[in-house]
Short mmCIF file of N, CA and C in Angstrom, two decimals:
data_model
loop_
_atom_site.label_atom_id
_atom_site.label_comp_id
_atom_site.label_asym_id
_atom_site.label_seq_id
_atom_site.Cartn_x
_atom_site.Cartn_y
_atom_site.Cartn_z
N MET A 80 124.96 -12.52 -37.07
CA MET A 80 123.97 -12.53 -38.25
C MET A 80 122.86 -11.37 -38.37
N GLY A 81 123.22 -10.75 -39.67
CA GLY A 81 122.30 -9.72 -40.18
C GLY A 81 120.66 -10.38 -39.72
N PRO A 82 119.89 -9.11 -39.56
CA PRO A 82 118.28 -9.21 -39.79
C PRO A 82 117.67 -10.16 -40.53
N HIS A 83 118.51 -9.85 -42.01
CA HIS A 83 117.92 -11.20 -43.00
C HIS A 83 118.28 -12.16 -43.34
N ILE A 84 119.32 -12.69 -42.62
CA ILE A 84 119.84 -13.94 -42.57
C ILE A 84 119.14 -14.62 -41.42
N GLU A 85 119.04 -14.10 -40.21
CA GLU A 85 118.32 -14.63 -39.54
C GLU A 85 116.96 -15.11 -39.53
N GLN A 86 116.21 -14.15 -40.40
CA GLN A 86 115.07 -14.36 -41.02
C GLN A 86 115.13 -15.56 -42.04
N VAL A 87 115.77 -16.11 -42.89
CA VAL A 87 116.36 -16.92 -43.78
C VAL A 87 116.37 -18.14 -42.92
N VAL A 88 117.30 -18.16 -42.02
CA VAL A 88 117.33 -19.27 -41.07
C VAL A 88 115.97 -19.83 -40.30
N ASP A 89 115.40 -18.85 -39.64
CA ASP A 89 114.06 -18.84 -38.74
C ASP A 89 113.00 -19.77 -40.13
N THR A 90 112.85 -19.12 -40.81
CA THR A 90 112.17 -19.75 -42.06
C THR A 90 111.98 -20.94 -43.05
N THR A 91 113.48 -20.97 -42.71
CA THR A 91 113.67 -22.67 -43.71
C THR A 91 113.45 -23.85 -43.11
N PRO A 92 113.57 -23.85 -41.48
CA PRO A 92 113.07 -25.54 -40.95
C PRO A 92 111.45 -25.05 -41.36
N LYS A 93 110.63 -23.95 -40.78
CA LYS A 93 109.20 -23.69 -41.00
C LYS A 93 108.49 -24.34 -42.66
N ALA A 94 109.67 -23.53 -43.90
CA ALA A 94 109.40 -24.15 -45.03
C ALA A 94 109.09 -25.79 -45.21
N ARG A 95 110.22 -26.13 -44.81
CA ARG A 95 110.53 -27.39 -44.78
C ARG A 95 109.45 -28.66 -44.29
N TYR A 96 109.28 -27.96 -43.03
CA TYR A 96 108.29 -29.06 -42.58
C TYR A 96 106.84 -28.39 -42.38
N ASP A 97 106.23 -27.07 -43.37
CA ASP A 97 105.04 -26.71 -43.20
C ASP A 97 104.68 -27.23 -44.67
N LYS A 98 105.74 -27.41 -45.55
CA LYS A 98 105.48 -27.85 -46.97
C LYS A 98 104.58 -26.93 -47.34
N PRO A 99 105.16 -25.67 -47.87
CA PRO A 99 104.36 -24.69 -48.47
C PRO A 99 103.96 -24.95 -49.90
N LYS A 100 103.27 -24.54 -50.51
CA LYS A 100 102.44 -25.23 -51.66
C LYS A 100 103.11 -23.68 -52.75
N CYS A 101 103.98 -24.15 -53.49
CA CYS A 101 104.29 -23.09 -54.13
C CYS A 101 104.57 -23.57 -55.71
N GLY A 102 103.94 -22.51 -56.61
CA GLY A 102 104.35 -22.69 -58.20
C GLY A 102 105.49 -23.24 -58.74
N GLY A 103 106.40 -23.57 -58.08
CA GLY A 103 107.70 -24.17 -58.70
C GLY A 103 108.88 -24.10 -58.02
N GLU A 104 110.06 -24.52 -58.32
CA GLU A 104 110.95 -24.67 -57.58
C GLU A 104 111.48 -23.09 -57.29
N ASP A 105 111.44 -21.89 -58.14
CA ASP A 105 111.75 -20.26 -58.35
C ASP A 105 110.85 -20.04 -57.38
N ALA A 106 109.69 -20.28 -57.27
CA ALA A 106 108.69 -19.51 -56.37
C ALA A 106 108.79 -19.90 -55.14
N CYS A 107 109.55 -21.12 -54.94
CA CYS A 107 109.66 -21.79 -53.12
C CYS A 107 110.97 -20.88 -52.89
N VAL A 108 111.96 -20.84 -54.29
CA VAL A 108 113.15 -20.04 -53.70
C VAL A 108 112.62 -18.84 -53.17
N GLU A 109 111.88 -17.88 -53.77
CA GLU A 109 111.65 -16.69 -53.57
C GLU A 109 110.88 -16.11 -52.44
N ALA A 110 109.88 -17.39 -52.07
CA ALA A 110 109.16 -17.18 -50.64
C ALA A 110 110.21 -17.42 -49.66
N LEU A 111 111.08 -17.94 -49.95
CA LEU A 111 111.98 -18.50 -48.91
C LEU A 111 113.00 -16.85 -48.63
N PHE A 112 113.39 -16.54 -49.50
CA PHE A 112 114.45 -15.66 -49.70
C PHE A 112 113.83 -14.48 -50.03
N GLY A 113 112.48 -13.84 -50.26
CA GLY A 113 112.56 -12.98 -50.98
C GLY A 113 112.65 -11.39 -50.03
N ASP A 114 112.59 -11.36 -49.01
CA ASP A 114 113.10 -10.54 -48.13
C ASP A 114 114.86 -10.02 -47.94
N CYS A 115 115.28 -11.09 -48.32
CA CYS A 115 117.00 -11.05 -48.23
C CYS A 115 117.26 -10.03 -49.15
N SER A 116 117.90 -9.05 -48.90
CA SER A 116 118.74 -7.94 -49.68
C SER A 116 119.84 -8.42 -50.25
N THR A 117 119.88 -8.23 -51.62
CA THR A 117 121.51 -8.90 -52.45
C THR A 117 122.55 -7.50 -52.77
N SER A 118 121.70 -6.45 -52.32
CA SER A 118 122.28 -5.35 -52.67
C SER A 118 123.46 -5.12 -51.66
N LEU A 119 124.65 -4.48 -51.81
CA LEU A 119 125.21 -3.92 -50.54
C LEU A 119 125.36 -2.34 -50.48
N PRO A 120 124.95 -2.08 -49.35
CA PRO A 120 124.99 -0.54 -49.19
C PRO A 120 125.68 0.51 -49.59
N HIS A 121 125.91 1.65 -50.52
CA HIS A 121 126.88 2.12 -51.56
C HIS A 121 127.58 3.04 -49.81
N HIS A 122 128.73 3.10 -49.88
CA HIS A 122 129.66 3.90 -48.80
C HIS A 122 130.55 4.96 -49.99
N ASP A 123 130.62 6.24 -49.58
CA ASP A 123 131.44 6.91 -50.45
C ASP A 123 133.04 6.67 -49.93
N LYS A 124 133.13 6.11 -48.63
CA LYS A 124 134.51 6.09 -48.04
C LYS A 124 134.48 4.52 -47.61
N SER A 125 135.82 4.27 -47.94
CA SER A 125 136.47 3.00 -47.34
C SER A 125 135.76 2.48 -46.17
N GLN A 126 135.54 1.66 -45.81
CA GLN A 126 135.67 1.11 -44.57
C GLN A 126 136.60 0.64 -44.00
N VAL A 127 136.96 0.45 -42.70
CA VAL A 127 137.79 0.24 -41.79
C VAL A 127 137.49 -0.95 -40.75
N ILE A 128 137.52 -2.17 -40.83
CA ILE A 128 137.34 -3.17 -39.84
C ILE A 128 138.15 -3.71 -38.92
N THR A 129 137.74 -3.62 -38.00
CA THR A 129 138.80 -3.52 -36.66
C THR A 129 138.26 -5.37 -35.82
N PHE A 130 139.14 -6.17 -35.50
CA PHE A 130 139.13 -7.17 -35.09
C PHE A 130 139.92 -7.73 -33.72
N SER A 131 139.21 -8.61 -33.10
CA SER A 131 140.57 -8.95 -31.98
C SER A 131 140.87 -10.43 -31.97
N ASP A 132 142.06 -10.60 -31.71
CA ASP A 132 142.60 -12.20 -31.52
C ASP A 132 141.38 -12.96 -30.52
N GLN A 133 141.74 -14.59 -30.38
CA GLN A 133 141.00 -14.96 -29.47
C GLN A 133 140.98 -14.39 -28.16
N GLU A 134 141.96 -14.14 -27.63
CA GLU A 134 142.24 -14.00 -26.54
C GLU A 134 141.80 -12.22 -26.00
N GLY A 135 141.87 -11.45 -27.18
CA GLY A 135 141.56 -10.49 -26.90
C GLY A 135 142.51 -9.21 -26.11
N LEU A 136 143.86 -9.73 -26.14
CA LEU A 136 144.78 -8.87 -26.12
C LEU A 136 145.10 -7.92 -26.74
N SER A 137 145.06 -8.04 -28.44
CA SER A 137 145.85 -6.84 -29.12
C SER A 137 144.65 -6.56 -29.84
N SER A 138 144.55 -5.59 -30.48
CA SER A 138 143.57 -5.02 -31.87
C SER A 138 144.37 -4.90 -32.99
N SER A 139 144.27 -5.13 -34.00
CA SER A 139 144.57 -4.39 -35.11
C SER A 139 143.65 -3.94 -36.70
N SER A 140 143.52 -3.62 -37.20
CA SER A 140 143.00 -3.09 -38.06
C SER A 140 143.43 -3.44 -39.19
N ILE A 141 142.47 -3.32 -40.64
CA ILE A 141 142.80 -3.53 -41.77
C ILE A 141 142.72 -2.26 -42.67
N SER A 142 144.04 -2.41 -43.45
CA SER A 142 143.72 -0.57 -44.19
C SER A 142 142.60 -0.36 -44.97
N PRO A 143 142.36 0.77 -45.02
CA PRO A 143 141.27 0.93 -45.80
C PRO A 143 141.40 1.40 -47.42
N THR A 144 142.67 0.03 -47.79
CA THR A 144 142.44 -0.46 -49.13
C THR A 144 141.42 -1.44 -49.39
N TYR A 145 140.85 -1.98 -48.31
CA TYR A 145 139.68 -2.73 -47.87
C TYR A 145 138.45 -2.03 -48.65
N ASN A 146 138.43 -2.28 -49.70
CA ASN A 146 137.37 -0.99 -50.48
C ASN A 146 135.98 -2.14 -50.83
N TYR A 147 135.16 -0.94 -51.44
CA TYR A 147 133.88 -2.00 -52.28
C TYR A 147 133.96 -2.72 -52.92
N GLU A 148 134.93 -2.77 -54.13
CA GLU A 148 135.50 -3.53 -54.58
C GLU A 148 135.49 -5.14 -54.48
N GLN A 149 136.04 -4.92 -53.15
CA GLN A 149 136.45 -6.34 -52.43
C GLN A 149 135.04 -7.15 -51.83
N ALA A 150 134.45 -5.98 -50.94
CA ALA A 150 133.65 -6.32 -50.77
C ALA A 150 132.35 -6.89 -51.51
N SER A 151 132.26 -6.43 -52.57
CA SER A 151 131.38 -6.47 -54.03
C SER A 151 131.67 -8.53 -54.21
N LEU A 152 133.07 -8.48 -54.06
CA LEU A 152 133.31 -9.77 -54.61
C LEU A 152 132.76 -10.97 -53.47
N GLU A 153 132.97 -10.37 -52.27
CA GLU A 153 132.97 -11.50 -51.14
C GLU A 153 131.12 -11.65 -51.49
N ASN A 154 130.53 -10.35 -51.75
CA ASN A 154 129.00 -10.62 -52.06
C ASN A 154 128.84 -11.29 -52.98
N GLU A 155 129.31 -11.29 -54.18
CA GLU A 155 128.78 -12.39 -54.84
C GLU A 155 129.03 -13.54 -54.70
N GLU A 156 130.41 -13.91 -54.20
CA GLU A 156 130.73 -15.37 -53.39
C GLU A 156 129.61 -15.91 -52.57
N LEU A 157 129.22 -15.15 -51.59
CA LEU A 157 128.18 -15.13 -50.68
C LEU A 157 127.12 -15.79 -51.43
N LYS A 158 126.42 -14.95 -52.63
CA LYS A 158 125.11 -14.85 -53.26
C LYS A 158 125.24 -16.37 -53.75
N SER A 159 126.64 -16.83 -54.50
CA SER A 159 126.68 -18.04 -55.10
C SER A 159 126.77 -19.09 -53.90
N GLN A 160 127.24 -18.93 -53.06
CA GLN A 160 127.05 -20.16 -52.17
C GLN A 160 125.43 -20.11 -51.76
N LEU A 161 124.70 -19.09 -51.40
CA LEU A 161 123.06 -19.22 -51.09
C LEU A 161 122.48 -19.68 -51.94
N GLU A 162 122.54 -19.29 -53.17
CA GLU A 162 121.99 -19.89 -54.57
C GLU A 162 122.67 -21.45 -54.62
N GLU A 163 123.78 -22.10 -54.27
CA GLU A 163 124.07 -23.56 -54.01
C GLU A 163 123.72 -24.11 -52.97
N SER A 164 123.22 -23.54 -51.91
CA SER A 164 122.57 -24.10 -50.63
C SER A 164 121.41 -24.20 -50.89
N THR A 165 120.76 -23.61 -51.39
CA THR A 165 119.21 -23.00 -51.80
C THR A 165 118.91 -24.18 -52.70
N SER A 166 119.76 -24.69 -53.97
CA SER A 166 119.80 -25.61 -54.63
C SER A 166 119.83 -27.00 -53.99
N LYS A 167 120.60 -27.09 -53.32
CA LYS A 167 120.98 -28.81 -52.55
C LYS A 167 119.53 -28.59 -51.70
N HIS A 168 119.44 -27.36 -51.15
CA HIS A 168 118.27 -28.00 -49.88
C HIS A 168 116.46 -28.26 -50.95
N VAL A 169 116.43 -27.95 -51.93
CA VAL A 169 115.57 -27.87 -52.70
C VAL A 169 115.42 -29.32 -53.08
N GLY A 170 116.64 -29.85 -53.62
CA GLY A 170 116.94 -31.15 -53.88
C GLY A 170 116.65 -32.23 -52.64
N LEU A 171 117.02 -31.88 -51.65
CA LEU A 171 117.37 -32.82 -50.39
C LEU A 171 115.90 -32.72 -50.14
N GLN A 172 115.11 -31.58 -49.79
CA GLN A 172 113.62 -31.55 -49.51
C GLN A 172 112.62 -32.44 -50.56
N GLU A 173 112.90 -32.52 -52.35
CA GLU A 173 112.24 -33.59 -53.12
C GLU A 173 113.04 -35.08 -52.80
N LYS A 174 114.23 -35.46 -52.39
CA LYS A 174 114.42 -36.33 -52.27
C LYS A 174 113.57 -36.99 -50.37
N TYR A 175 113.90 -36.10 -49.76
CA TYR A 175 113.12 -36.05 -48.51
C TYR A 175 111.49 -36.51 -48.87
N ASP A 176 110.77 -35.75 -49.60
CA ASP A 176 109.45 -36.15 -49.94
C ASP A 176 109.32 -37.72 -50.71
N GLU A 177 110.09 -37.90 -51.03
CA GLU A 177 110.39 -39.49 -51.96
C GLU A 177 110.49 -40.58 -51.10
N LEU A 178 111.31 -40.50 -50.30
CA LEU A 178 111.64 -41.07 -48.98
C LEU A 178 110.30 -41.34 -48.03
N LEU A 179 109.39 -40.29 -47.99
CA LEU A 179 108.37 -40.03 -46.84
C LEU A 179 107.42 -40.92 -47.54
N CYS A 180 107.07 -40.82 -48.79
CA CYS A 180 106.31 -41.69 -49.90
C CYS A 180 106.90 -42.78 -49.71
N SER A 181 107.42 -43.35 -49.84
CA SER A 181 108.45 -45.02 -49.86
C SER A 181 107.92 -45.06 -48.79
N HIS A 182 108.45 -44.94 -47.71
CA HIS A 182 108.32 -45.05 -46.43
C HIS A 182 106.43 -45.57 -45.98
N GLU A 183 105.66 -44.51 -46.45
CA GLU A 183 104.31 -44.90 -46.31
C GLU A 183 103.70 -46.11 -46.68
N ASN A 184 104.58 -46.40 -48.10
CA ASN A 184 104.02 -47.76 -48.81
C ASN A 184 104.49 -48.52 -48.40
N LEU A 185 105.96 -48.63 -47.67
CA LEU A 185 106.37 -49.87 -47.07
C LEU A 185 105.75 -49.90 -45.76
N ILE A 186 105.19 -48.92 -45.15
CA ILE A 186 104.14 -49.40 -43.67
C ILE A 186 102.88 -49.98 -44.29
N ASP A 187 102.34 -49.89 -45.11
CA ASP A 187 100.94 -50.03 -45.88
C ASP A 187 101.29 -51.28 -46.28
N SER A 188 102.67 -51.77 -47.10
CA SER A 188 102.41 -53.17 -47.30
C SER A 188 103.00 -53.93 -46.08
N HIS A 189 103.79 -53.39 -45.42
CA HIS A 189 103.84 -54.15 -43.99
C HIS A 189 102.43 -54.71 -43.03
N ALA A 190 101.55 -53.64 -43.02
CA ALA A 190 100.59 -54.17 -42.76
C ALA A 190 99.60 -55.29 -43.51
N MET A 191 99.49 -55.09 -44.91
CA MET A 191 98.94 -55.99 -45.39
C MET A 191 99.22 -57.36 -45.16
N LEU A 192 100.70 -57.61 -44.86
CA LEU A 192 101.68 -58.94 -44.80
C LEU A 192 100.98 -59.13 -43.62
N GLU A 193 101.21 -58.62 -42.15
CA GLU A 193 100.85 -58.76 -41.31
C GLU A 193 99.08 -59.44 -40.97
N ALA A 194 97.94 -58.40 -42.10
CA ALA A 194 97.32 -59.22 -42.06
C ALA A 194 96.80 -60.77 -43.01
N ALA A 195 97.68 -60.88 -43.87
CA ALA A 195 97.57 -61.81 -44.97
C ALA A 195 98.39 -62.80 -43.82
N HIS A 196 99.38 -62.43 -42.86
CA HIS A 196 100.12 -63.44 -41.80
C HIS A 196 98.94 -64.21 -41.19
N GLU A 197 98.22 -63.52 -40.52
CA GLU A 197 97.00 -63.93 -39.40
C GLU A 197 96.06 -64.48 -40.23
N VAL A 198 95.77 -64.17 -41.33
CA VAL A 198 94.69 -65.27 -42.11
C VAL A 198 95.10 -66.78 -42.43
N ILE A 199 96.78 -66.65 -42.70
CA ILE A 199 97.09 -67.81 -42.84
C ILE A 199 97.28 -68.54 -41.42
N ILE A 200 97.58 -67.79 -40.63
CA ILE A 200 97.68 -68.55 -39.19
C ILE A 200 96.17 -69.27 -38.47
N ALA A 201 95.58 -68.46 -38.62
CA ALA A 201 94.07 -68.96 -38.61
C ALA A 201 93.57 -69.87 -39.46
N THR A 202 93.77 -69.98 -40.58
CA THR A 202 93.27 -70.84 -41.64
C THR A 202 93.97 -72.37 -41.23
N GLU A 203 95.41 -72.39 -40.82
CA GLU A 203 96.09 -73.25 -40.02
C GLU A 203 95.88 -74.03 -38.93
N LYS A 204 95.28 -73.21 -38.06
CA LYS A 204 94.81 -73.38 -36.69
C LYS A 204 93.35 -73.88 -36.82
N GLY A 205 92.81 -73.74 -38.30
CA GLY A 205 91.62 -74.16 -37.82
C GLY A 205 91.91 -75.57 -38.73
N LYS A 206 92.86 -75.99 -39.46
CA LYS A 206 93.47 -77.05 -40.16
C LYS A 206 93.52 -78.11 -39.13
N ILE A 207 94.44 -77.43 -38.53
CA ILE A 207 95.07 -78.62 -37.38
C ILE A 207 93.74 -78.71 -36.33
N THR A 208 92.94 -78.06 -36.18
CA THR A 208 91.59 -78.47 -34.95
C THR A 208 90.71 -79.22 -35.88
N TRP A 209 90.85 -79.26 -37.15
CA TRP A 209 89.88 -80.45 -38.03
C TRP A 209 90.63 -81.36 -37.64
N ILE A 210 91.98 -81.63 -38.32
CA ILE A 210 92.78 -83.04 -38.10
C ILE A 210 92.64 -83.58 -36.75
N MET A 211 92.69 -82.44 -35.83
CA MET A 211 92.83 -83.17 -34.02
C MET A 211 91.36 -83.93 -33.78
N ASP A 212 90.32 -83.01 -34.42
CA ASP A 212 88.86 -83.22 -34.41
C ASP A 212 88.50 -84.69 -35.33
N LEU A 213 89.26 -85.16 -36.49
CA LEU A 213 89.34 -86.46 -36.84
C LEU A 213 89.97 -87.32 -36.24
N TRP A 214 91.35 -86.87 -35.89
CA TRP A 214 92.13 -87.97 -35.32
C TRP A 214 90.81 -88.66 -34.01
N ALA A 215 90.71 -87.64 -33.10
CA ALA A 215 90.18 -87.85 -32.25
C ALA A 215 88.57 -89.02 -32.25
N TRP A 216 88.30 -88.50 -33.40
CA TRP A 216 86.59 -89.51 -33.68
C TRP A 216 87.54 -90.50 -34.24
N LEU A 217 88.48 -90.85 -35.29
CA LEU A 217 88.80 -91.89 -35.55
C LEU A 217 89.38 -93.13 -34.46
N ASN A 218 90.14 -91.81 -33.32
CA ASN A 218 90.38 -93.08 -31.98
C ASN A 218 89.23 -93.56 -31.34
N LEU A 219 88.09 -92.54 -31.26
CA LEU A 219 87.13 -93.06 -30.98
C LEU A 219 86.64 -94.13 -31.50
N LEU A 220 86.43 -94.10 -32.82
CA LEU A 220 85.81 -95.44 -33.68
C LEU A 220 86.70 -96.42 -33.63
N LYS A 221 88.13 -95.89 -33.77
CA LYS A 221 89.02 -97.65 -33.21
C LYS A 221 88.48 -98.39 -32.00
N ILE A 222 88.36 -97.62 -30.69
CA ILE A 222 88.23 -97.87 -29.60
C ILE A 222 86.53 -98.79 -29.74
N THR A 223 85.59 -98.20 -30.59
CA THR A 223 84.26 -98.49 -30.51
C THR A 223 84.39 -99.62 -31.20
N VAL A 224 85.30 -100.08 -32.40
CA VAL A 224 85.35 -101.01 -33.15
C VAL A 224 85.95 -102.25 -32.44
N GLY A 225 86.74 -102.01 -31.35
CA GLY A 225 87.67 -102.56 -30.89
C GLY A 225 86.59 -103.54 -30.03
N THR A 226 85.97 -102.53 -29.42
CA THR A 226 84.83 -102.88 -28.19
C THR A 226 84.09 -103.60 -28.71
N TRP A 227 83.55 -103.80 -29.75
CA TRP A 227 82.47 -104.18 -30.55
C TRP A 227 82.93 -105.48 -31.20
N ARG A 228 84.49 -105.73 -31.64
CA ARG A 228 85.31 -107.06 -31.89
C ARG A 228 84.93 -107.93 -30.82
N ARG A 229 85.65 -107.30 -29.90
CA ARG A 229 85.91 -107.77 -28.40
C ARG A 229 84.62 -108.56 -28.12
N SER A 230 83.57 -107.97 -28.15
CA SER A 230 82.05 -108.23 -27.43
C SER A 230 81.53 -109.63 -28.48
N LEU A 231 81.70 -109.58 -29.91
CA LEU A 231 81.29 -110.19 -30.87
C LEU A 231 82.45 -111.68 -30.54
N ARG A 232 83.60 -111.55 -30.23
CA ARG A 232 84.42 -112.75 -29.92
C ARG A 232 83.94 -113.35 -28.45
N ARG A 233 83.60 -112.80 -27.99
CA ARG A 233 83.01 -113.05 -26.29
C ARG A 233 81.45 -114.15 -26.87
N ASP A 234 80.75 -113.36 -27.42
CA ASP A 234 79.77 -113.79 -27.88
C ASP A 234 79.81 -115.06 -28.68
N GLN A 235 80.70 -115.34 -29.65
CA GLN A 235 81.11 -116.73 -30.29
C GLN A 235 81.56 -117.22 -29.86
N ILE A 236 82.46 -117.42 -28.54
CA ILE A 236 82.66 -118.39 -27.53
C ILE A 236 81.71 -118.94 -26.52
#
């Protein structure tokens, strides 16, 4: 990779997670890719590109007909791919921000539901305690009334 592409690759995650405050989509794109040069250096001579096969056993070269026009076409294609990727990145970043906000709202809702659940549990425990206390008093009253009735019967006999 050339130095300009490495700068783009290195700054893209930083721009994503640092969330730069730009004036708009165009400003964000310009901030991310402002240092990228889109012009191809002009050469008077045709370039010869050499490459090796995977094993490195043989070398071949492309004929000098690989010229500036072909390189310009490739450059234009790469520019369009960069613009398309940038556009997709911006769209995905917006979707990510929406999902992040939605997730935070979901967490807040979950916390409120947990608090409401605790209130309901405490209220129901209070009702159960009250019912158990009432039941205990009724049993005590029943025992007391039963004892009182027996003592009345004994007194009457």
